[in-house]
Coordinates of C-alpha atoms in Angstrom, one line a residue:
X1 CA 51.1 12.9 -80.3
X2 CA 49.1 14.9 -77.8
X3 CA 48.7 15.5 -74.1
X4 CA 48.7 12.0 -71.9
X5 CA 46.8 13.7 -68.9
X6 CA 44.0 10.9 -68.4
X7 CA 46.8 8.5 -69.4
X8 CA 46.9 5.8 -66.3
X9 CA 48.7 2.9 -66.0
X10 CA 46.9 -0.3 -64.3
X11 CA 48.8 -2.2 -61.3
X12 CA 50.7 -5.1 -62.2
X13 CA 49.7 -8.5 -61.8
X14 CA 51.7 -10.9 -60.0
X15 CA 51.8 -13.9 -62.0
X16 CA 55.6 -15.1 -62.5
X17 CA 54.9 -18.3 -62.1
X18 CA 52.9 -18.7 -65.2
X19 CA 54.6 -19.4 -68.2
X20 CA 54.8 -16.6 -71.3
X21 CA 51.4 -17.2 -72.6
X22 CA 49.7 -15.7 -69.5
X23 CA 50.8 -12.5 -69.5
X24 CA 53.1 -11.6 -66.8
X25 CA 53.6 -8.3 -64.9
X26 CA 51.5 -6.9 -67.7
X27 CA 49.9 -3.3 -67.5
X28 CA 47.9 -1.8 -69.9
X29 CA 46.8 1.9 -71.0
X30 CA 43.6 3.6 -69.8
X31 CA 43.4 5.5 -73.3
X32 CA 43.6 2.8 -75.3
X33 CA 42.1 4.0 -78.6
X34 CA 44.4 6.2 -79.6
X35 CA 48.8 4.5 -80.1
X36 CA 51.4 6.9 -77.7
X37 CA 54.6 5.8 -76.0
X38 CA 54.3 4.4 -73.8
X39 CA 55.6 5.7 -70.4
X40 CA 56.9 9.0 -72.5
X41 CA 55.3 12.5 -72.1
X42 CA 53.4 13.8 -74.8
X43 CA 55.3 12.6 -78.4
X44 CA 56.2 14.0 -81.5
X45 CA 54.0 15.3 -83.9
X46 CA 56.3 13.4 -86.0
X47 CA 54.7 9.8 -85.9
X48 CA 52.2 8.7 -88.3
X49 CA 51.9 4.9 -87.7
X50 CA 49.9 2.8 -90.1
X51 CA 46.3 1.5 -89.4
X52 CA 47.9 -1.8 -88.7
X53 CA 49.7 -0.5 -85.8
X54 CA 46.9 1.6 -84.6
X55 CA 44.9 -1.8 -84.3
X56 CA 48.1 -3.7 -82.8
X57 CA 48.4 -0.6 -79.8
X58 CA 45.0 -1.2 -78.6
X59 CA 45.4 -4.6 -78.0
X60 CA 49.4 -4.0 -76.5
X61 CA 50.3 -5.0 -72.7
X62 CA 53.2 -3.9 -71.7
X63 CA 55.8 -6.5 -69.8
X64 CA 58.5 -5.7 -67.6
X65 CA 60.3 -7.2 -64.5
X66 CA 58.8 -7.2 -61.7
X67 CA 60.6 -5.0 -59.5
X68 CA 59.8 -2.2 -61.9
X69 CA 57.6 0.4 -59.7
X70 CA 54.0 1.7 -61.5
X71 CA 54.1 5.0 -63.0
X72 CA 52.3 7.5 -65.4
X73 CA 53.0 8.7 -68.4
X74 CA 53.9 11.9 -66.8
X75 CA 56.3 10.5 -64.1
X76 CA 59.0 9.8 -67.0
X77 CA 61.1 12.5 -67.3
X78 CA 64.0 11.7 -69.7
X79 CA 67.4 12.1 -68.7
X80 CA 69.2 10.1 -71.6
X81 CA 70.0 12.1 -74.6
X82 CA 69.3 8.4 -76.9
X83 CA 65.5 8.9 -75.5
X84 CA 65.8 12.1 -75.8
X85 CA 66.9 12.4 -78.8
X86 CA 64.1 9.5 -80.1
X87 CA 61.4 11.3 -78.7
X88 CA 61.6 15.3 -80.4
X89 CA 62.5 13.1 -83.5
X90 CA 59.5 10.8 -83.8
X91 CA 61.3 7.4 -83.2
X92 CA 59.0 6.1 -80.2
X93 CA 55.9 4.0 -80.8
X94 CA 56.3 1.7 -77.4
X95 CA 59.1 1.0 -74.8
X96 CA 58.7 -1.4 -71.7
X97 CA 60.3 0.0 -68.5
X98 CA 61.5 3.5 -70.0
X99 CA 62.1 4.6 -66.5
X100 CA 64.7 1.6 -65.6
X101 CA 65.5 1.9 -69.3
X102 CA 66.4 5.9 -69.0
X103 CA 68.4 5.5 -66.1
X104 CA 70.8 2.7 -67.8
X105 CA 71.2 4.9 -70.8
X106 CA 72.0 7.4 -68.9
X107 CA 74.5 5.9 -66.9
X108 CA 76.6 3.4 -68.7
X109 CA 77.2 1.9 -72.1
X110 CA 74.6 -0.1 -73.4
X111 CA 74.1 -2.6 -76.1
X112 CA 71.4 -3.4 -78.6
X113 CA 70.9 -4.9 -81.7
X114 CA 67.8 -4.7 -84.1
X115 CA 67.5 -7.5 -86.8
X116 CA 67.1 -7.7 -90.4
X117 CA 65.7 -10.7 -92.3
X118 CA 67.5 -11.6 -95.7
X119 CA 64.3 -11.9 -97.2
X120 CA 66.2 -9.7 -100.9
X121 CA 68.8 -8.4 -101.8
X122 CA 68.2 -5.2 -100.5
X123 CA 66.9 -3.1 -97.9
X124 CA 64.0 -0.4 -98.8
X125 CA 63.5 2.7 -97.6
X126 CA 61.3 1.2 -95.3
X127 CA 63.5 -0.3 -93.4
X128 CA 65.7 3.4 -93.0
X129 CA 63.9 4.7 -90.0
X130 CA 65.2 1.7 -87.9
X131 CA 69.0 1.9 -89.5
X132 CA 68.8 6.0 -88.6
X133 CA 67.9 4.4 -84.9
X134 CA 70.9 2.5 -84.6
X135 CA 72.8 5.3 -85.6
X136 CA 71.2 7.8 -83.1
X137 CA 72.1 4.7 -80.7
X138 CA 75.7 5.2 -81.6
X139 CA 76.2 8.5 -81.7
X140 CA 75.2 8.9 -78.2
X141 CA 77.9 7.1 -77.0
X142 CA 76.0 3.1 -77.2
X143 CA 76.9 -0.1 -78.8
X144 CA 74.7 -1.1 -81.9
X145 CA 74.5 -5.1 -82.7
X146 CA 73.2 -5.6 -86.6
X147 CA 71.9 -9.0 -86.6
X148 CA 71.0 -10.5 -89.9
X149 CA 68.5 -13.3 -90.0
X150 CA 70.6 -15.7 -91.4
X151 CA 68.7 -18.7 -89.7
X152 CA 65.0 -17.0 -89.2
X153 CA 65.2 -16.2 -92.7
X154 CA 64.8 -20.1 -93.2
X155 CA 61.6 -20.3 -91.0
X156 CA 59.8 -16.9 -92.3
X157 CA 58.2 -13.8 -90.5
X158 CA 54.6 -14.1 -90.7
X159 CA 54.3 -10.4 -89.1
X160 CA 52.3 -8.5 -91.8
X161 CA 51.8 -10.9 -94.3
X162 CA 48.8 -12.9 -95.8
X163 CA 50.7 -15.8 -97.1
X164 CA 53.8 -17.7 -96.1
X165 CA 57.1 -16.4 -97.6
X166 CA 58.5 -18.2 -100.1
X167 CA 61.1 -20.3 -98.7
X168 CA 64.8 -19.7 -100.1
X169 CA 68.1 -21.7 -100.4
X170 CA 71.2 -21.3 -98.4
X171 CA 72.7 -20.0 -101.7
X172 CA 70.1 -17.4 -102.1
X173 CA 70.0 -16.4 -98.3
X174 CA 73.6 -15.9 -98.4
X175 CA 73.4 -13.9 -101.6
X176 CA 70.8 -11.5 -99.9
X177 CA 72.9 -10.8 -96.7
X178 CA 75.6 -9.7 -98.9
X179 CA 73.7 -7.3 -100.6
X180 CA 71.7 -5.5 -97.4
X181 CA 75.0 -5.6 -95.5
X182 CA 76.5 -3.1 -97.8
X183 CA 74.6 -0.2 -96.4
X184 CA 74.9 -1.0 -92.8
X185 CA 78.6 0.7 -93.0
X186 CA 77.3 3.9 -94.6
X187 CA 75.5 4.5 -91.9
X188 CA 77.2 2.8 -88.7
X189 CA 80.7 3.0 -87.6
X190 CA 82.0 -0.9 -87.5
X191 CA 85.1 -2.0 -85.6
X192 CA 86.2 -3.3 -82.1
X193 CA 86.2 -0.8 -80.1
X194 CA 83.4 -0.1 -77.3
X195 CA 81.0 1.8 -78.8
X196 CA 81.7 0.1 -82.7
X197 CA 78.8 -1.8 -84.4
X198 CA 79.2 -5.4 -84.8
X199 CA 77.4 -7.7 -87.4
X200 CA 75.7 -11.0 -86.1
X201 CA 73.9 -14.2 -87.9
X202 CA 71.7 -15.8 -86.3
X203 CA 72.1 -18.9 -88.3
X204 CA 75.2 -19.4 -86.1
X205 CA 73.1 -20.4 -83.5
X206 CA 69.9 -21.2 -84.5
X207 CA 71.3 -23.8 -87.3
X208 CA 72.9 -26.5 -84.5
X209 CA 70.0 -26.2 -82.1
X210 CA 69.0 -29.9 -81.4
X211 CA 65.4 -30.0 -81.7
X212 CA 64.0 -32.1 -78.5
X213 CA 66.3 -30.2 -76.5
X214 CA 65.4 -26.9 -77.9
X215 CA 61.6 -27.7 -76.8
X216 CA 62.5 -28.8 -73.2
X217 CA 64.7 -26.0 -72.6
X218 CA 62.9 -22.8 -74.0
X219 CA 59.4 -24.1 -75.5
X220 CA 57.9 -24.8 -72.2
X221 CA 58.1 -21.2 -71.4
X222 CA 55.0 -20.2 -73.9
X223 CA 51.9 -21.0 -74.3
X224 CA 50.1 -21.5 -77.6
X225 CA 46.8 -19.6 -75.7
X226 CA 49.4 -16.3 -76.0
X227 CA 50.6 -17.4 -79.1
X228 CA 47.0 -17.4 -80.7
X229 CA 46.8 -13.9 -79.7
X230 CA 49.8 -12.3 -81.4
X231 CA 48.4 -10.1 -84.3
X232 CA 50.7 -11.6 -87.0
X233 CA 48.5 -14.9 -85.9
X234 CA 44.9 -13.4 -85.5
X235 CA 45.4 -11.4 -88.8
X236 CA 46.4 -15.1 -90.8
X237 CA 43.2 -16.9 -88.9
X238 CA 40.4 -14.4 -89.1
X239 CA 41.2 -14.3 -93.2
X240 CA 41.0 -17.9 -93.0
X241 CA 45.0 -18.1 -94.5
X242 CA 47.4 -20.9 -94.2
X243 CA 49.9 -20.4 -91.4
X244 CA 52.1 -23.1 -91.6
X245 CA 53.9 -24.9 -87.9
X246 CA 56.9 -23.1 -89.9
X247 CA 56.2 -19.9 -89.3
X248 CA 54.3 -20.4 -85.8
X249 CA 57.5 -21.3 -84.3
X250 CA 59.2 -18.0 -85.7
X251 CA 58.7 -15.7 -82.6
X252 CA 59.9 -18.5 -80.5
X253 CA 63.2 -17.9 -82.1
X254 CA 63.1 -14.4 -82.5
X255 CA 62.9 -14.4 -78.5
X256 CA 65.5 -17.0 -78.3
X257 CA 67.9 -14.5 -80.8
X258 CA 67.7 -12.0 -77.7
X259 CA 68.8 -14.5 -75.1
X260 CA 71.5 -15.5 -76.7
X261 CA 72.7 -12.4 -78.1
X262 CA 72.6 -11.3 -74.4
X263 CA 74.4 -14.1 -73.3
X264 CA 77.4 -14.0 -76.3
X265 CA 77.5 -9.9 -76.3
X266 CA 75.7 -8.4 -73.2
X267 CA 73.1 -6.6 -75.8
X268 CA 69.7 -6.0 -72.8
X269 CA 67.7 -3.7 -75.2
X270 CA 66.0 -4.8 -78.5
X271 CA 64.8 -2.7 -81.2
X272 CA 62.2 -3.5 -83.8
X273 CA 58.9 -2.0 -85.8
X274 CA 55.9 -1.8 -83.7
X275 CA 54.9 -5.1 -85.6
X276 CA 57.4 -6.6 -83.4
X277 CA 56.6 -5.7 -80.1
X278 CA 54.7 -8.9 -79.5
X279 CA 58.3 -10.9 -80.6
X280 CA 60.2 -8.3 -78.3
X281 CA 58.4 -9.0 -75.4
X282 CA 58.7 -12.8 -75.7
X283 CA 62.2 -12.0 -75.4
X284 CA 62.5 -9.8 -72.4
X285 CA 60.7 -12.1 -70.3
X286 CA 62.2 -15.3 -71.9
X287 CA 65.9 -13.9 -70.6
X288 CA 63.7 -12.8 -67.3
X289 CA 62.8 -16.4 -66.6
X290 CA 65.6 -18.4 -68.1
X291 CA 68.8 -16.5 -66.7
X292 CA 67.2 -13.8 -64.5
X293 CA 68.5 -10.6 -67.4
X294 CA 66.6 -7.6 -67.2
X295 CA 65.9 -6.9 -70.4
X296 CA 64.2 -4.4 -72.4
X297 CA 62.1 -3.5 -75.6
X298 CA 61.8 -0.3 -78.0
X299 CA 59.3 0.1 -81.2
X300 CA 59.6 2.6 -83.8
X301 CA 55.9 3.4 -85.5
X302 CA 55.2 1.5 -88.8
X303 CA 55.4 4.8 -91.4
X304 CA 53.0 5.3 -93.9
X305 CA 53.1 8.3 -96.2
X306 CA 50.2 11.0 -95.9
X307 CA 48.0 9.6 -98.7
X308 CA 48.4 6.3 -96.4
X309 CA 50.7 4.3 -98.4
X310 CA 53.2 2.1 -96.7
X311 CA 56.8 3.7 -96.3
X312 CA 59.1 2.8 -99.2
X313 CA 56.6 1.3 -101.6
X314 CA 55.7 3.9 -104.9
X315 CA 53.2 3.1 -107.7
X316 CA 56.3 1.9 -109.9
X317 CA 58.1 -0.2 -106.8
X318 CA 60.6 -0.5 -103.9
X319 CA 62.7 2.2 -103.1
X320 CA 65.7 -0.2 -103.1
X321 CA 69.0 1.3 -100.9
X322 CA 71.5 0.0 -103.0
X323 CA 73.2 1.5 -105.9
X324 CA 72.4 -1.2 -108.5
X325 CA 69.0 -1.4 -107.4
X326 CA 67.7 2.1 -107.8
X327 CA 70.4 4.9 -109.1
X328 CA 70.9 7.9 -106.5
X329 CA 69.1 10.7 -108.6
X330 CA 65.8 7.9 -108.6
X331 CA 66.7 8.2 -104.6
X332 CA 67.3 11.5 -104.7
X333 CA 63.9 12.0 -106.6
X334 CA 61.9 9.8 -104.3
X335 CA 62.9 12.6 -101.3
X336 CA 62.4 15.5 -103.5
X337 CA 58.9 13.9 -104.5
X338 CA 57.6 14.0 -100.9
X339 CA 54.3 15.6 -100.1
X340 CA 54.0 18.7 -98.1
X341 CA 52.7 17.2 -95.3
X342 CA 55.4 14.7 -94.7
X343 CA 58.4 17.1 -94.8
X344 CA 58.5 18.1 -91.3
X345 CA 58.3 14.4 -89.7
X346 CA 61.1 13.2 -92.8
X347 CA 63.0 15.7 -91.6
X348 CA 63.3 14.7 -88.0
X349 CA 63.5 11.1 -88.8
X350 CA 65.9 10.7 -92.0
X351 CA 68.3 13.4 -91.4
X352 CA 70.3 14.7 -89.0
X353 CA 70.2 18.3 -88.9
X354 CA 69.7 20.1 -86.2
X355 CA 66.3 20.9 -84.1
X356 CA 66.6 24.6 -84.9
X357 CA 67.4 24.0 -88.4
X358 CA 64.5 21.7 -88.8
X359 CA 61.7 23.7 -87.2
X360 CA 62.8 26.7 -89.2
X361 CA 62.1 24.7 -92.1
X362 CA 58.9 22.8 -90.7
X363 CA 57.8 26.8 -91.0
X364 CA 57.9 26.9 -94.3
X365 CA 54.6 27.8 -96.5
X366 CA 53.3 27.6 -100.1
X367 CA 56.1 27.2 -102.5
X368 CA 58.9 28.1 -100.3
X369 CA 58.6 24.4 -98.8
X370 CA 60.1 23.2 -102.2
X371 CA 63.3 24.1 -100.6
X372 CA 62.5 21.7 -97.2
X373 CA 62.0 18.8 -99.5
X374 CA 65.2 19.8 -101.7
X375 CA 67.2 20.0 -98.4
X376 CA 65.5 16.8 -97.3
X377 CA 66.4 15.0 -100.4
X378 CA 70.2 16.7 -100.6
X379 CA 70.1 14.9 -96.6
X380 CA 69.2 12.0 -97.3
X381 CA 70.9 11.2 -100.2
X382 CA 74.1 12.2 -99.0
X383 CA 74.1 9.9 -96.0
X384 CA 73.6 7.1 -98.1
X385 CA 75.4 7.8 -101.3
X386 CA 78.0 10.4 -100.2
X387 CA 78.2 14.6 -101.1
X388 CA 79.9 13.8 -104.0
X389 CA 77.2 12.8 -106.3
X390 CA 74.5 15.7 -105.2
X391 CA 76.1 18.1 -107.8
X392 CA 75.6 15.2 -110.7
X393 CA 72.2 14.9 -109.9
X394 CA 71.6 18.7 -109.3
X395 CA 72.7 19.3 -112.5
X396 CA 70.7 16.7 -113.9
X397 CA 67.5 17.9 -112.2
X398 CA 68.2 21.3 -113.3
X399 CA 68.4 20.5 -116.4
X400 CA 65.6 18.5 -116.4
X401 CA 63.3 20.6 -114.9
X402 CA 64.9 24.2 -114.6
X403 CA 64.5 25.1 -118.8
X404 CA 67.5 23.0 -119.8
X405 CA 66.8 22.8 -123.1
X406 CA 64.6 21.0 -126.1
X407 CA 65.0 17.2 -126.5
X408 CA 66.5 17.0 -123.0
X409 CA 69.6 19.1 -123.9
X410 CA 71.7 19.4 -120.2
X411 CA 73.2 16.9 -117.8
X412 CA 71.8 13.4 -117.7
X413 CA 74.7 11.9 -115.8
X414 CA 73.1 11.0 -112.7
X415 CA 69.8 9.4 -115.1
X416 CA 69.5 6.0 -115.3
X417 CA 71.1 4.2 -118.2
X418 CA 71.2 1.4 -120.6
X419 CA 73.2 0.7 -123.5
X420 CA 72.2 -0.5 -127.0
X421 CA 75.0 -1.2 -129.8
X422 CA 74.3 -0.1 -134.0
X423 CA 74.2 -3.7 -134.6
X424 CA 71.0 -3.9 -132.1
X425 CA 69.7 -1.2 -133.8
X426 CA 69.8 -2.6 -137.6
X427 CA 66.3 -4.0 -137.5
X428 CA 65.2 -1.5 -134.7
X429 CA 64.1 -2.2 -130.7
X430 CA 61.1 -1.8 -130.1
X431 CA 60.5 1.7 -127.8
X432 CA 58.4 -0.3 -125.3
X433 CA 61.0 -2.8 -124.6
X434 CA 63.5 0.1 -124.0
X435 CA 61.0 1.7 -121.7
X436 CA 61.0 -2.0 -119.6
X437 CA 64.9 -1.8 -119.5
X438 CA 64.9 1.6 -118.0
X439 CA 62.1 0.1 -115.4
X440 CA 59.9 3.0 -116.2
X441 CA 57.2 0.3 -116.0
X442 CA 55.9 -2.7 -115.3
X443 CA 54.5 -4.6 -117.8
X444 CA 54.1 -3.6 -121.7
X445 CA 50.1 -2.9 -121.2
X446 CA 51.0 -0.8 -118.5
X447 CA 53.3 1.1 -121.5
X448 CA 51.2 0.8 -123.9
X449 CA 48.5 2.5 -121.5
X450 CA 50.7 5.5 -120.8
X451 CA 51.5 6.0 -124.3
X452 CA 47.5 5.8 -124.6
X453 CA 47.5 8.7 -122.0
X454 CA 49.9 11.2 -123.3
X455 CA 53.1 10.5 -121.1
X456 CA 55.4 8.9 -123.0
X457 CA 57.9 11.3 -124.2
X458 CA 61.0 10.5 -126.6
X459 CA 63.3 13.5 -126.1
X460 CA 60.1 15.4 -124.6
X461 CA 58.4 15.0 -127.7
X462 CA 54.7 13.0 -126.7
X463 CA 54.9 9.2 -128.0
X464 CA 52.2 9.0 -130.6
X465 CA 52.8 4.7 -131.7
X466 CA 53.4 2.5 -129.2
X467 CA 54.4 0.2 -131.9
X468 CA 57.9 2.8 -132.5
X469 CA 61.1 1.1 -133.8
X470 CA 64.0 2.8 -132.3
X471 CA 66.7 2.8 -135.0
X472 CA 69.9 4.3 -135.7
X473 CA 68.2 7.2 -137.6
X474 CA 66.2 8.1 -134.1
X475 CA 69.8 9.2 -132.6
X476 CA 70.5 11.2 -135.9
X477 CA 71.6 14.7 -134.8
X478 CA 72.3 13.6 -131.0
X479 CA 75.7 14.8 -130.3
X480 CA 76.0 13.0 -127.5
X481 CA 74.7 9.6 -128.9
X482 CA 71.9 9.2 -127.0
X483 CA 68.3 9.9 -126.6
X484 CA 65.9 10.2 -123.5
X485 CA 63.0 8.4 -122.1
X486 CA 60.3 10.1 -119.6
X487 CA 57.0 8.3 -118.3
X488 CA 55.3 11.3 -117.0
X489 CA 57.0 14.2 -115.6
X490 CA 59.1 13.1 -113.0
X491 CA 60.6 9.7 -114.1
X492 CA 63.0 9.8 -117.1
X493 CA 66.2 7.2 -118.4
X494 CA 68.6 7.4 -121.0
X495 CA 69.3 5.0 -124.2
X496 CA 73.1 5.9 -124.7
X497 CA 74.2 3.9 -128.4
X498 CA 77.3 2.5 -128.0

């Protein structure tokens, strides 16, 4: 964030009768070294994007059609509450057009879509800021497309990775886009009305392309000179790593998804990280050139955490969304684990409250700021697990860490679980092993190495062997037939005999 007052934008370039590669109607920002949004007055405080994206903004032109007029930053006064609302809350890392965008936000219905590769079974946390975007998008009266990447899923995203993806079988893909659909409805409001989200596959297109025509039609519109400059390819070739034709033809498709989804549902605005904008701008001129669409492109900033780790990765993994995955007081804990620093901007990105509300808590100091992160993590859990399980897992963290009693006496409802029977007991489980089925780490070294260090607990009592039997005679004088398992202070399980 920051004032924009030297910010300039450079005339555009007439060049629409050059194909993709050479840069179109581009225009690029005087103050390059520093990532903004483009076209927006001075942004949030909230964004934080990651080095990556830092490096991608400098290197950012910015496409649009070419009746679009050159303006400053400071021209753009928002009249839409969607941009609006994006821009107090921290959403905005780049938009093309945000005048001509503005204007048709503010006037009519618009659609959009953001997609999601089925790359797990599961979305992370990572992958919340751009779900909470989709719902801003609806709430303010618009119509959200979720498009699963059914058929991209088969090619592979190299955006942001050193090696290729491992490829997956229809079986598995279809298995994953099961499981990350379930929390699009938690969120979004599905249905056929005007305003109701709709879920889309690309692999209903993308599978019964025929090849040569596929190249005639669309492939003549890049070049593989603009290709070569997309950062997802620059990053694979300066390390010298494989990028296989596979994956080179991915944001050919990805631009192709937004033609088509703009010819079958009217969608004219595409949503992505700011590690797509490349991708996103390949398909608003792509629709420009083939059908003559006006289209448009919006980035949210590429979190990372204040101790610069990517968003939704922790020392001990994913923060998984659903249920089965990670429990809700783990999620619950995740939120309630965030660092001072980070409250404010978590606040205005993954919950809803109100500005007032959030500001008043953005003031808080010292230890009064405990209570932002417990309202953050009540917020955020709620949205995606529903009020009803906040007073389980309040209970549980009271007891937990409010005084509730020796050997872990209180409520461990909301803890996660697993079962053992007396018969699996009779010639006793090793502890470590239990500590793996509770995924309170990694790898038995990594076990052994906190037992080592003093945090292993058994019923808060310090783990002295890490060669301990649990037997029958360990759950001797539980009353509630089970024992508990911590790996430091903050991550704890139960073994419940059955």
């Amino acid at each position: 964030g920051g004032s924009h007052s030297n910010a300039a934008w450079v005339r555009d370039r007439r060049l629409a009768a050059r194909p993709l590669g050479a840069v179109p109607n581009a225009r690029t920002l005087n103050r390059s070294h520093q990532p903004y949004c483009a076209l927006l007055p001075a942004c949030s405080g909230a964004l934080r994007p990651t080095a990556g994206a830092h490096s991608a903004v400098r290197r950012t032109t910015h496409i649009r059609a070419s009746t679009a007029k050159p303006e400053t930053a400071e021209a753009a006064t928002l009249k839409s509450e969607f941009l609006q609302t994006l821009k107090w809350r921290g959403f905005i890392q780049q938009a093309t057009d945000v005048e001509a965008l503005d204007a048709l936000l503010a006037e009519k219905t618009v659609v959009a879509y953001l997609g999601f590769d089925a790359t797990a079974s599961s979305l992370h946390v990572g992958s919340l800021l751009q779900i909470m975007l989709l719902r801003h998008f609806q709430r303010c009266g618009h119509k959200p497309l979720v498009l699963v990447g059914g058929g991209t899923t088969k090619v592979g995203d190299p955006s942001g990775k050193d090696a290729s993806r491992q490829l997956l079988t229809q079986e598995a893909i279809d298995k994953n886009i099961d499981g990350i659909s379930q929390v699009f409805s938690r969120f979004l409001t599905f249905g056929d009305g005007p305003t109701d989200a709709v879920l889309v596959n690309n692999d209903d297109w993308l599978s019964p392309l025929k090849y040569l025509e596929f190249l005639r039609d669309y492939g003549r519109h890049f070049t593989i000179n603009r290709m070569l400059s997309f950062e997802s390819v620059k990053q694979r070739l300066e390390r010298e790593s494989p990028l296989s034709f596979l994956e080179f033809n991915y944001m050919i498709l990805q631009a192709y998804d937004f033609l088509e989804l703009h010819r079958r549902e009217g969608a004219v605005l595409q949503f992505g990280g700011s590690d797509q904008w490349g991708n996103i701008i390949n398909g608003v001129e792509l629709g420009r050139r083939v059908d003559g669409a006006s289209l448009y492109g919006l980035t949210a900033p590429l979190l990372a955490t204040a101790d610069g780790k990517k968003m939704g990765k922790t020392a001990s993994g994913a923060v998984w969304l659903n249920e089965e995955l990670l429990s809700p007081f783990e999620y619950w804990q995740f939120w309630r684990n965030t660092a001072d620093s980070d409250v404010g901007r978590f606040l205005r990105i993954f919950t809803e409250l109100p500005q007032g509300e959030i500001e008043k808590l953005e003031s808080l100091s010292g230890a009064a700021v405990n209570d932002a992160k417990v309202v953050l993590a009540n917020e955020a859990t709620r949205m995606l697990h529903g009020a009803e399980c906040l007073e389980q897992i309040q209970q549980t963290a009271a007891s937990l860490f409010g005084g509730g009693g020796a050997g872990g006496a209180g409520d461990t409802e909301a803890l996660p679980r697993v079962k053992v029977s007396s018969s699996d007991l009779a010639e006793g489980v090793p502890l470590i092993d239990l500590f793996l089925r509770l995924e309170l780490g990694k790898s038995k070294s990594e076990i052994r190495r906190l037992v080592t260090g003093g945090g292993a607990k058994l019923n808060d009592v310090k783990v002295e062997d890490a060669a301990l039997l649990v037997t029958p005679e360990t759950f001797a004088g539980r009353e509630m037939g089970e024992i508990k398992l911590s790996a430091g202070k903050k991550k704890h399980g139960i073994v419940e005999l059955v």
